[in-house]
Amino acid sequence: MSEALTYAKREQRKRTILSYIIAIVMYAVLIGAGLLFDILKPENIDFGNKSLIVNIQGPVTNDIGKGSPIEKDEGLVAEKPAPPPAPVPESQAQTIAKPKPTETVTPTPAAEAKPTPTPITPETAVVQEPEKPWIPGERGPGSRISSSESSVLSPGEGQVPWGTGEAVRITKAEKGNTVETTLGGSSESVGQSLYVPIYLSMPLPEVVPASLFNAIPPEIVPPNTLIASAESRKRAFLNYYSWNEKEYRLTNPVPLEIRDKLWEMLEDAGYNVEKADYKAGRSLNAVVIGFSITKDRQLKGVDILQSSGDSDIDAAVLYGFKRASFWNKSGDTIQGRFVYRF
């Protein structure tokens, strides 16, 4: 009976040892498989927000740095006239020009010629030279305005070289102004879904004649839906304009989000928007805006690359542009450029 119990214990010991060995081997296999998976696991790279750069005309910037993201000081220094030579002291001039007592007549012409030295002539020429206004279009060698096609200001990446590819160009005419939107992609992959007229955000006229104010009509949506009466529109108008016994003058600043309502009133009353005061008699630069459209159709990196020369007009163009909407089916971030010319 004791031998049978001894044999059973031996078998039980064998089974126990075998179970331990199997458990250790299984744990070792699992740990080894985990380490091997970490070593051989491919790196997950997200290309979702990588920029897609295409070959479209780059931003237009001034060589003197006006409106450019990186201003250049050498252009400004080059335009400064050379300082005039130091004037000769009056006592020294009198000493040099002092004639002998016997020759009092001959030195007189030389003394009169001294106050007009020839080195002052270049300074006069530089000061009187008028600055040429910016005019859109191609320019020959030596122009102050250069058109760069080698790189573009990419939001978050600085100056990025242009690549090759298709481009979508959208042009519009707007109350005497022109709009050009360029998108880096094919017409099947990117486009514009909403555009709000930029002129509705522009600075309003400083003076409005009484005849124009009295002609403000009610706001009616065809066929006969009354939105606002003429009196209510005039009351809203008087929140920003005041009567001075002669005309209505702008006395309160109009926020950007309110300007479209006042422009609609003036336009309905017969105001000629194409000859608006904000651009009448002025030579305004084209406003150039760089931007990006992400794969989820978000407008990012909106920045002014070239100024019109008027900060209020720049703010109006930027605000009006941001009201637009775009669609993007390319799966990548698309670069774009917006140009508003007056």
mmCIF file of C-alpha atoms in Angstrom:
data_model
loop_
_atom_site.group_PDB
_atom_site.id
_atom_site.type_symbol
_atom_site.label_atom_id
_atom_site.label_comp_id
_atom_site.label_asym_id
_atom_site.label_seq_id
_atom_site.Cartn_x
_atom_site.Cartn_y
_atom_site.Cartn_z
ATOM 1 C CA MET A 1 0.000 0.000 0.000
ATOM 2 C CA SER A 2 2.918 2.339 0.771
ATOM 3 C CA GLU A 3 4.496 1.642 -2.640
ATOM 4 C CA ALA A 4 1.221 2.646 -4.427
ATOM 5 C CA LEU A 5 1.089 5.917 -2.489
ATOM 6 C CA THR A 6 4.720 6.627 -3.294
ATOM 7 C CA TYR A 7 4.101 6.077 -7.020
ATOM 8 C CA ALA A 8 1.045 8.377 -6.910
ATOM 9 C CA LYS A 9 3.086 11.101 -5.273
ATOM 10 C CA ARG A 10 5.750 10.789 -7.929
ATOM 11 C CA GLU A 11 3.191 11.111 -10.699
ATOM 12 C CA GLN A 12 1.599 14.079 -8.977
ATOM 13 C CA ARG A 13 5.013 15.738 -8.670
ATOM 14 C CA LYS A 14 5.638 15.159 -12.380
ATOM 15 C CA ARG A 15 2.328 16.691 -13.314
ATOM 16 C CA THR A 16 2.985 19.716 -11.066
ATOM 17 C CA ILE A 17 6.438 20.293 -12.552
ATOM 18 C CA LEU A 18 5.071 19.870 -16.075
ATOM 19 C CA SER A 19 2.296 22.395 -15.437
ATOM 20 C CA TYR A 20 4.842 24.927 -14.133
ATOM 21 C CA ILE A 21 7.025 24.404 -17.187
ATOM 22 C CA ILE A 22 4.056 24.856 -19.543
ATOM 23 C CA ALA A 23 2.967 28.054 -17.753
ATOM 24 C CA ILE A 24 6.506 29.502 -17.886
ATOM 25 C CA VAL A 25 6.825 28.665 -21.572
ATOM 26 C CA MET A 26 3.459 30.306 -22.357
ATOM 27 C CA TYR A 27 4.415 33.476 -20.497
ATOM 28 C CA ALA A 28 7.761 33.570 -22.291
ATOM 29 C CA VAL A 29 6.038 33.154 -25.667
ATOM 30 C CA LEU A 30 3.582 35.977 -24.928
ATOM 31 C CA ILE A 31 6.322 38.351 -23.748
ATOM 32 C CA GLY A 32 8.477 37.525 -26.760
ATOM 33 C CA ALA A 33 5.569 38.092 -29.141
ATOM 34 C CA GLY A 34 4.875 41.495 -27.556
ATOM 35 C CA LEU A 35 8.503 42.591 -27.876
ATOM 36 C CA LEU A 36 8.656 41.383 -31.463
ATOM 37 C CA PHE A 37 5.450 43.288 -32.318
ATOM 38 C CA ASP A 38 6.859 46.517 -30.833
ATOM 39 C CA ILE A 39 10.049 46.115 -32.868
ATOM 40 C CA LEU A 40 8.335 45.274 -36.151
ATOM 41 C CA LYS A 41 5.343 47.624 -35.724
ATOM 42 C CA PRO A 42 5.304 50.191 -38.614
ATOM 43 C CA GLU A 43 5.345 53.893 -37.624
ATOM 44 C CA ASN A 44 1.935 55.527 -37.971
ATOM 45 C CA ILE A 45 2.423 58.792 -39.909
ATOM 46 C CA ASP A 46 -0.510 61.153 -40.279
ATOM 47 C CA PHE A 47 -0.456 62.950 -43.607
ATOM 48 C CA GLY A 48 -3.801 64.672 -42.948
ATOM 49 C CA ASN A 49 -2.415 68.174 -42.420
ATOM 50 C CA LYS A 50 0.524 68.049 -44.819
ATOM 51 C CA SER A 51 0.562 71.032 -47.171
ATOM 52 C CA LEU A 52 -0.031 70.432 -50.871
ATOM 53 C CA ILE A 53 1.956 73.047 -52.781
ATOM 54 C CA VAL A 54 1.122 73.648 -56.437
ATOM 55 C CA ASN A 55 2.548 75.782 -59.196
ATOM 56 C CA ILE A 56 0.418 78.922 -59.219
ATOM 57 C CA GLN A 57 1.543 82.499 -59.346
ATOM 58 C CA GLY A 58 3.036 83.561 -56.047
ATOM 59 C CA PRO A 59 2.225 86.613 -53.930
ATOM 60 C CA VAL A 60 3.039 90.081 -55.212
ATOM 61 C CA THR A 61 5.184 92.101 -52.822
ATOM 62 C CA ASN A 62 6.954 95.413 -52.963
ATOM 63 C CA ASP A 63 10.749 95.429 -53.074
ATOM 64 C CA ILE A 64 10.706 98.297 -50.591
ATOM 65 C CA GLY A 65 8.879 96.065 -48.130
ATOM 66 C CA LYS A 66 5.442 97.733 -48.178
ATOM 67 C CA GLY A 67 2.862 95.118 -47.223
ATOM 68 C CA SER A 68 5.466 92.321 -47.335
ATOM 69 C CA PRO A 69 5.773 89.748 -44.525
ATOM 70 C CA ILE A 70 9.548 90.418 -44.436
ATOM 71 C CA GLU A 71 10.295 94.097 -44.796
ATOM 72 C CA LYS A 72 13.438 95.223 -46.567
ATOM 73 C CA ASP A 73 15.299 98.184 -45.133
ATOM 74 C CA GLU A 74 17.786 98.581 -47.959
ATOM 75 C CA GLY A 75 15.072 99.836 -50.350
ATOM 76 C CA LEU A 76 14.142 102.578 -47.952
ATOM 77 C CA VAL A 77 17.769 103.550 -47.399
ATOM 78 C CA ALA A 78 18.407 103.728 -51.127
ATOM 79 C CA GLU A 79 15.640 106.275 -51.623
ATOM 80 C CA LYS A 80 17.008 108.710 -49.018
ATOM 81 C CA PRO A 81 18.851 111.632 -50.614
ATOM 82 C CA ALA A 82 22.499 112.168 -49.829
ATOM 83 C CA PRO A 83 23.069 114.739 -47.082
ATOM 84 C CA PRO A 84 24.107 118.160 -48.377
ATOM 85 C CA PRO A 85 27.720 119.269 -47.838
ATOM 86 C CA ALA A 86 28.461 121.230 -44.724
ATOM 87 C CA PRO A 87 27.967 124.953 -45.334
ATOM 88 C CA VAL A 88 31.063 127.106 -45.288
ATOM 89 C CA PRO A 89 31.089 129.445 -42.262
ATOM 90 C CA GLU A 90 30.169 132.991 -43.138
ATOM 91 C CA SER A 91 33.315 134.405 -41.565
ATOM 92 C CA GLN A 92 35.524 132.053 -43.607
ATOM 93 C CA ALA A 93 33.641 132.860 -46.811
ATOM 94 C CA GLN A 94 34.081 136.560 -46.197
ATOM 95 C CA THR A 95 37.774 136.046 -45.512
ATOM 96 C CA ILE A 96 38.298 134.109 -48.736
ATOM 97 C CA ALA A 97 36.266 136.516 -50.827
ATOM 98 C CA LYS A 98 37.692 139.654 -49.245
ATOM 99 C CA PRO A 99 39.241 141.732 -52.081
ATOM 100 C CA LYS A 100 42.114 144.087 -52.027
ATOM 101 C CA PRO A 101 41.257 147.735 -51.425
ATOM 102 C CA THR A 102 42.328 148.691 -54.939
ATOM 103 C CA GLU A 103 40.141 145.978 -56.613
ATOM 104 C CA THR A 104 36.742 146.413 -54.998
ATOM 105 C CA VAL A 105 34.674 145.676 -58.136
ATOM 106 C CA THR A 106 36.067 142.330 -59.333
ATOM 107 C CA PRO A 107 35.354 140.055 -56.283
ATOM 108 C CA THR A 108 31.623 140.869 -56.258
ATOM 109 C CA PRO A 109 30.523 138.215 -58.852
ATOM 110 C CA ALA A 110 32.539 135.482 -57.115
ATOM 111 C CA ALA A 111 30.923 136.249 -53.773
ATOM 112 C CA GLU A 112 27.426 136.009 -55.282
ATOM 113 C CA ALA A 113 28.166 132.615 -56.867
ATOM 114 C CA LYS A 114 29.163 131.019 -53.554
ATOM 115 C CA PRO A 115 25.651 130.396 -52.084
ATOM 116 C CA THR A 116 24.656 128.058 -54.974
ATOM 117 C CA PRO A 117 27.168 125.167 -54.941
ATOM 118 C CA THR A 118 26.669 122.398 -57.505
ATOM 119 C CA PRO A 119 26.552 119.400 -55.035
ATOM 120 C CA ILE A 120 23.045 120.497 -53.915
ATOM 121 C CA THR A 121 21.542 119.747 -57.334
ATOM 122 C CA PRO A 122 21.260 115.895 -56.844
ATOM 123 C CA GLU A 123 19.398 116.425 -53.560
ATOM 124 C CA THR A 124 16.805 118.657 -55.245
ATOM 125 C CA ALA A 125 16.268 116.102 -57.994
ATOM 126 C CA VAL A 126 15.689 113.265 -55.516
ATOM 127 C CA VAL A 127 13.242 115.211 -53.383
ATOM 128 C CA GLN A 128 11.137 116.362 -56.298
ATOM 129 C CA GLU A 129 10.893 112.899 -57.893
ATOM 130 C CA PRO A 130 7.303 111.650 -57.258
ATOM 131 C CA GLU A 131 6.693 108.117 -56.080
ATOM 132 C CA LYS A 132 5.095 105.999 -58.789
ATOM 133 C CA PRO A 133 1.792 104.397 -57.724
ATOM 134 C CA TRP A 134 1.373 100.623 -57.829
ATOM 135 C CA ILE A 135 -0.354 99.416 -61.007
ATOM 136 C CA PRO A 136 -1.357 95.741 -61.452
ATOM 137 C CA GLY A 137 0.245 93.818 -64.300
ATOM 138 C CA GLU A 138 3.615 92.613 -65.552
ATOM 139 C CA ARG A 139 6.674 94.776 -65.050
ATOM 140 C CA GLY A 140 9.986 95.064 -66.797
ATOM 141 C CA PRO A 141 13.468 94.898 -65.261
ATOM 142 C CA GLY A 142 14.129 97.319 -62.437
ATOM 143 C CA SER A 143 10.521 97.581 -61.267
ATOM 144 C CA ARG A 144 9.747 98.197 -57.601
ATOM 145 C CA ILE A 145 7.055 95.495 -57.647
ATOM 146 C CA SER A 146 8.216 91.928 -58.231
ATOM 147 C CA SER A 147 6.104 88.861 -58.963
ATOM 148 C CA SER A 148 7.626 85.826 -57.226
ATOM 149 C CA GLU A 149 6.799 82.376 -58.534
ATOM 150 C CA SER A 150 9.474 80.496 -56.590
ATOM 151 C CA SER A 151 7.873 80.424 -53.132
ATOM 152 C CA VAL A 152 4.731 81.236 -51.169
ATOM 153 C CA LEU A 153 4.133 82.193 -47.540
ATOM 154 C CA SER A 154 2.655 78.998 -46.069
ATOM 155 C CA PRO A 155 0.984 79.361 -42.623
ATOM 156 C CA GLY A 156 3.183 77.760 -39.977
ATOM 157 C CA GLU A 157 5.919 76.878 -42.502
ATOM 158 C CA GLY A 158 7.203 80.242 -43.725
ATOM 159 C CA GLN A 159 8.293 80.596 -47.348
ATOM 160 C CA VAL A 160 7.573 77.280 -49.101
ATOM 161 C CA PRO A 161 8.653 76.512 -52.698
ATOM 162 C CA TRP A 162 5.885 76.089 -55.231
ATOM 163 C CA GLY A 163 5.495 72.639 -56.725
ATOM 164 C CA THR A 164 3.708 71.551 -59.874
ATOM 165 C CA GLY A 165 0.038 70.784 -60.296
ATOM 166 C CA GLU A 166 -3.328 72.194 -61.261
ATOM 167 C CA ALA A 167 -4.915 75.399 -60.025
ATOM 168 C CA VAL A 168 -8.478 76.692 -59.817
ATOM 169 C CA ARG A 169 -8.892 80.404 -60.601
ATOM 170 C CA ILE A 170 -12.147 82.208 -59.749
ATOM 171 C CA THR A 171 -12.636 85.794 -60.967
ATOM 172 C CA LYS A 172 -15.471 88.223 -60.206
ATOM 173 C CA ALA A 173 -16.375 91.842 -60.958
ATOM 174 C CA GLU A 174 -17.757 93.799 -58.018
ATOM 175 C CA LYS A 175 -18.971 97.432 -58.159
ATOM 176 C CA GLY A 176 -15.959 98.692 -60.098
ATOM 177 C CA ASN A 177 -13.536 96.369 -58.296
ATOM 178 C CA THR A 178 -12.219 92.947 -59.363
ATOM 179 C CA VAL A 179 -11.766 89.762 -57.362
ATOM 180 C CA GLU A 180 -9.396 86.892 -58.154
ATOM 181 C CA THR A 181 -9.218 83.727 -56.041
ATOM 182 C CA THR A 182 -6.618 81.048 -56.856
ATOM 183 C CA LEU A 183 -6.808 77.593 -55.236
ATOM 184 C CA GLY A 184 -4.094 74.957 -55.472
ATOM 185 C CA GLY A 185 -5.966 71.949 -56.829
ATOM 186 C CA SER A 186 -8.213 70.665 -59.576
ATOM 187 C CA SER A 187 -11.784 71.847 -60.017
ATOM 188 C CA GLU A 188 -13.000 68.400 -58.892
ATOM 189 C CA SER A 189 -11.127 68.552 -55.575
ATOM 190 C CA VAL A 190 -11.457 72.148 -54.323
ATOM 191 C CA GLY A 191 -13.751 75.132 -54.840
ATOM 192 C CA GLN A 192 -15.708 78.000 -53.270
ATOM 193 C CA SER A 193 -19.208 77.405 -51.926
ATOM 194 C CA LEU A 194 -20.065 80.882 -50.528
ATOM 195 C CA TYR A 195 -18.924 84.391 -51.436
ATOM 196 C CA VAL A 196 -20.064 87.590 -49.689
ATOM 197 C CA PRO A 197 -19.426 90.856 -51.618
ATOM 198 C CA ILE A 198 -16.393 92.603 -50.171
ATOM 199 C CA TYR A 199 -17.657 96.129 -50.880
ATOM 200 C CA LEU A 200 -20.368 95.703 -48.223
ATOM 201 C CA SER A 201 -17.606 95.843 -45.577
ATOM 202 C CA MET A 202 -15.822 98.924 -46.945
ATOM 203 C CA PRO A 203 -15.638 102.287 -45.094
ATOM 204 C CA LEU A 204 -18.833 104.300 -45.470
ATOM 205 C CA PRO A 205 -18.954 107.838 -46.930
ATOM 206 C CA GLU A 206 -18.222 110.660 -44.511
ATOM 207 C CA VAL A 207 -21.037 112.839 -45.882
ATOM 208 C CA VAL A 208 -24.507 111.846 -47.152
ATOM 209 C CA PRO A 209 -26.751 114.471 -48.805
ATOM 210 C CA ALA A 210 -30.216 115.018 -47.375
ATOM 211 C CA SER A 211 -31.784 113.994 -50.681
ATOM 212 C CA LEU A 212 -30.096 110.595 -50.491
ATOM 213 C CA PHE A 213 -31.157 110.081 -46.873
ATOM 214 C CA ASN A 214 -34.766 110.985 -47.662
ATOM 215 C CA ALA A 215 -34.750 108.503 -50.561
ATOM 216 C CA ILE A 216 -34.015 105.466 -48.357
ATOM 217 C CA PRO A 217 -36.876 103.050 -49.178
ATOM 218 C CA PRO A 218 -38.343 100.202 -47.119
ATOM 219 C CA GLU A 219 -36.600 96.842 -47.340
ATOM 220 C CA ILE A 220 -38.810 94.464 -49.310
ATOM 221 C CA VAL A 221 -38.066 90.904 -50.377
ATOM 222 C CA PRO A 222 -39.819 89.967 -53.633
ATOM 223 C CA PRO A 223 -42.602 89.646 -54.260
ATOM 224 C CA ASN A 224 -44.084 91.711 -51.390
ATOM 225 C CA THR A 225 -42.484 90.669 -48.102
ATOM 226 C CA LEU A 226 -41.721 93.709 -45.922
ATOM 227 C CA ILE A 227 -38.529 93.243 -43.912
ATOM 228 C CA ALA A 228 -38.078 96.783 -42.553
ATOM 229 C CA SER A 229 -39.934 100.036 -43.077
ATOM 230 C CA ALA A 230 -38.249 103.145 -44.419
ATOM 231 C CA GLU A 231 -38.571 104.881 -41.053
ATOM 232 C CA SER A 232 -36.936 102.030 -39.145
ATOM 233 C CA ARG A 233 -34.051 101.946 -41.642
ATOM 234 C CA LYS A 234 -33.564 105.712 -41.284
ATOM 235 C CA ARG A 235 -33.524 105.414 -37.490
ATOM 236 C CA ALA A 236 -30.811 102.773 -37.760
ATOM 237 C CA PHE A 237 -28.923 105.054 -40.147
ATOM 238 C CA LEU A 238 -29.051 107.938 -37.645
ATOM 239 C CA ASN A 239 -27.234 105.817 -35.057
ATOM 240 C CA TYR A 240 -24.053 106.632 -36.962
ATOM 241 C CA TYR A 241 -24.861 109.803 -38.954
ATOM 242 C CA SER A 242 -25.903 113.213 -37.594
ATOM 243 C CA TRP A 243 -27.668 116.143 -39.290
ATOM 244 C CA ASN A 244 -25.716 119.448 -39.223
ATOM 245 C CA GLU A 245 -28.404 121.662 -40.816
ATOM 246 C CA LYS A 246 -26.851 121.030 -44.224
ATOM 247 C CA GLU A 247 -26.070 117.331 -44.665
ATOM 248 C CA TYR A 248 -25.712 114.080 -42.778
ATOM 249 C CA ARG A 249 -22.171 113.510 -41.507
ATOM 250 C CA LEU A 250 -20.654 110.310 -40.126
ATOM 251 C CA THR A 251 -20.085 110.900 -36.409
ATOM 252 C CA ASN A 252 -19.812 107.395 -34.937
ATOM 253 C CA PRO A 253 -17.555 104.563 -36.143
ATOM 254 C CA VAL A 254 -19.501 101.799 -37.894
ATOM 255 C CA PRO A 255 -18.514 98.232 -36.891
ATOM 256 C CA LEU A 256 -17.591 95.862 -39.710
ATOM 257 C CA GLU A 257 -20.573 93.622 -39.023
ATOM 258 C CA ILE A 258 -23.015 96.575 -39.373
ATOM 259 C CA ARG A 259 -21.613 98.170 -42.527
ATOM 260 C CA ASP A 260 -23.459 95.887 -44.955
ATOM 261 C CA LYS A 261 -26.852 97.133 -43.696
ATOM 262 C CA LEU A 262 -25.916 100.788 -44.187
ATOM 263 C CA TRP A 263 -24.431 100.108 -47.624
ATOM 264 C CA GLU A 264 -27.682 98.404 -48.642
ATOM 265 C CA MET A 265 -29.653 101.468 -47.507
ATOM 266 C CA LEU A 266 -27.434 103.834 -49.501
ATOM 267 C CA GLU A 267 -27.473 101.602 -52.564
ATOM 268 C CA ASP A 268 -31.271 101.276 -52.423
ATOM 269 C CA ALA A 269 -31.488 105.083 -52.202
ATOM 270 C CA GLY A 270 -29.433 105.486 -55.392
ATOM 271 C CA TYR A 271 -25.853 105.867 -54.147
ATOM 272 C CA ASN A 272 -23.252 105.011 -56.841
ATOM 273 C CA VAL A 273 -21.079 102.406 -55.128
ATOM 274 C CA GLU A 274 -18.663 102.241 -58.065
ATOM 275 C CA LYS A 275 -17.595 105.815 -57.219
ATOM 276 C CA ALA A 276 -17.546 105.384 -53.454
ATOM 277 C CA ASP A 277 -15.688 107.925 -51.349
ATOM 278 C CA TYR A 278 -13.202 105.400 -49.927
ATOM 279 C CA LYS A 279 -11.504 105.020 -53.341
ATOM 280 C CA ALA A 280 -12.401 108.260 -55.149
ATOM 281 C CA GLY A 281 -9.276 110.090 -56.309
ATOM 282 C CA ARG A 282 -6.948 107.563 -54.687
ATOM 283 C CA SER A 283 -4.391 105.104 -56.075
ATOM 284 C CA LEU A 284 -4.863 102.032 -53.888
ATOM 285 C CA ASN A 285 -2.694 98.935 -54.085
ATOM 286 C CA ALA A 286 -4.335 95.582 -54.648
ATOM 287 C CA VAL A 287 -4.914 93.704 -51.385
ATOM 288 C CA VAL A 288 -3.292 90.245 -51.542
ATOM 289 C CA ILE A 289 -4.289 87.612 -48.956
ATOM 290 C CA GLY A 290 -2.674 84.206 -48.470
ATOM 291 C CA PHE A 291 -4.637 81.374 -46.840
ATOM 292 C CA SER A 292 -5.022 77.603 -46.487
ATOM 293 C CA ILE A 293 -8.017 75.261 -46.698
ATOM 294 C CA THR A 294 -7.677 72.192 -44.493
ATOM 295 C CA LYS A 295 -9.054 68.775 -45.390
ATOM 296 C CA ASP A 296 -12.034 69.451 -43.086
ATOM 297 C CA ARG A 297 -12.838 72.687 -45.015
ATOM 298 C CA GLN A 298 -11.518 75.075 -42.370
ATOM 299 C CA LEU A 299 -10.023 78.423 -43.429
ATOM 300 C CA LYS A 300 -6.630 78.737 -41.731
ATOM 301 C CA GLY A 301 -3.575 80.965 -41.868
ATOM 302 C CA VAL A 302 -5.377 83.974 -43.359
ATOM 303 C CA ASP A 303 -2.841 86.785 -43.649
ATOM 304 C CA ILE A 304 -2.405 89.976 -45.688
ATOM 305 C CA LEU A 305 0.626 89.638 -47.969
ATOM 306 C CA GLN A 306 0.225 93.077 -49.582
ATOM 307 C CA SER A 307 -1.523 96.126 -48.158
ATOM 308 C CA SER A 308 -3.694 98.591 -50.034
ATOM 309 C CA GLY A 309 -1.970 101.416 -48.203
ATOM 310 C CA ASP A 310 -5.013 102.044 -45.960
ATOM 311 C CA SER A 311 -5.374 99.972 -42.787
ATOM 312 C CA ASP A 312 -9.163 100.497 -42.618
ATOM 313 C CA ILE A 313 -9.588 99.174 -46.160
ATOM 314 C CA ASP A 314 -7.260 96.243 -45.396
ATOM 315 C CA ALA A 315 -9.389 95.307 -42.377
ATOM 316 C CA ALA A 316 -12.564 95.517 -44.478
ATOM 317 C CA VAL A 317 -11.190 93.245 -47.217
ATOM 318 C CA LEU A 318 -9.894 90.755 -44.649
ATOM 319 C CA TYR A 319 -13.243 90.675 -42.823
ATOM 320 C CA GLY A 320 -15.211 90.252 -46.038
ATOM 321 C CA PHE A 321 -12.921 87.480 -47.273
ATOM 322 C CA LYS A 322 -13.285 85.501 -44.033
ATOM 323 C CA ARG A 323 -17.060 85.379 -44.580
ATOM 324 C CA ALA A 324 -16.503 83.114 -47.597
ATOM 325 C CA SER A 325 -16.705 79.301 -47.475
ATOM 326 C CA PHE A 326 -14.703 76.701 -49.400
ATOM 327 C CA TRP A 327 -14.895 72.944 -49.941
ATOM 328 C CA ASN A 328 -11.947 70.567 -50.162
ATOM 329 C CA LYS A 329 -12.139 66.927 -51.254
ATOM 330 C CA SER A 330 -8.417 66.404 -51.860
ATOM 331 C CA GLY A 331 -7.682 65.001 -48.396
ATOM 332 C CA ASP A 332 -4.803 67.464 -47.981
ATOM 333 C CA THR A 333 -4.329 71.091 -46.983
ATOM 334 C CA ILE A 334 -4.706 73.356 -50.025
ATOM 335 C CA GLN A 335 -2.883 76.680 -50.389
ATOM 336 C CA GLY A 336 -4.746 79.655 -51.845
ATOM 337 C CA ARG A 337 -4.374 83.309 -52.745
ATOM 338 C CA PHE A 338 -6.986 86.085 -52.880
ATOM 339 C CA VAL A 339 -6.430 89.376 -54.755
ATOM 340 C CA TYR A 340 -8.817 92.346 -54.486
ATOM 341 C CA ARG A 341 -8.112 95.162 -56.949
ATOM 342 C CA PHE A 342 -9.674 98.637 -56.940
#
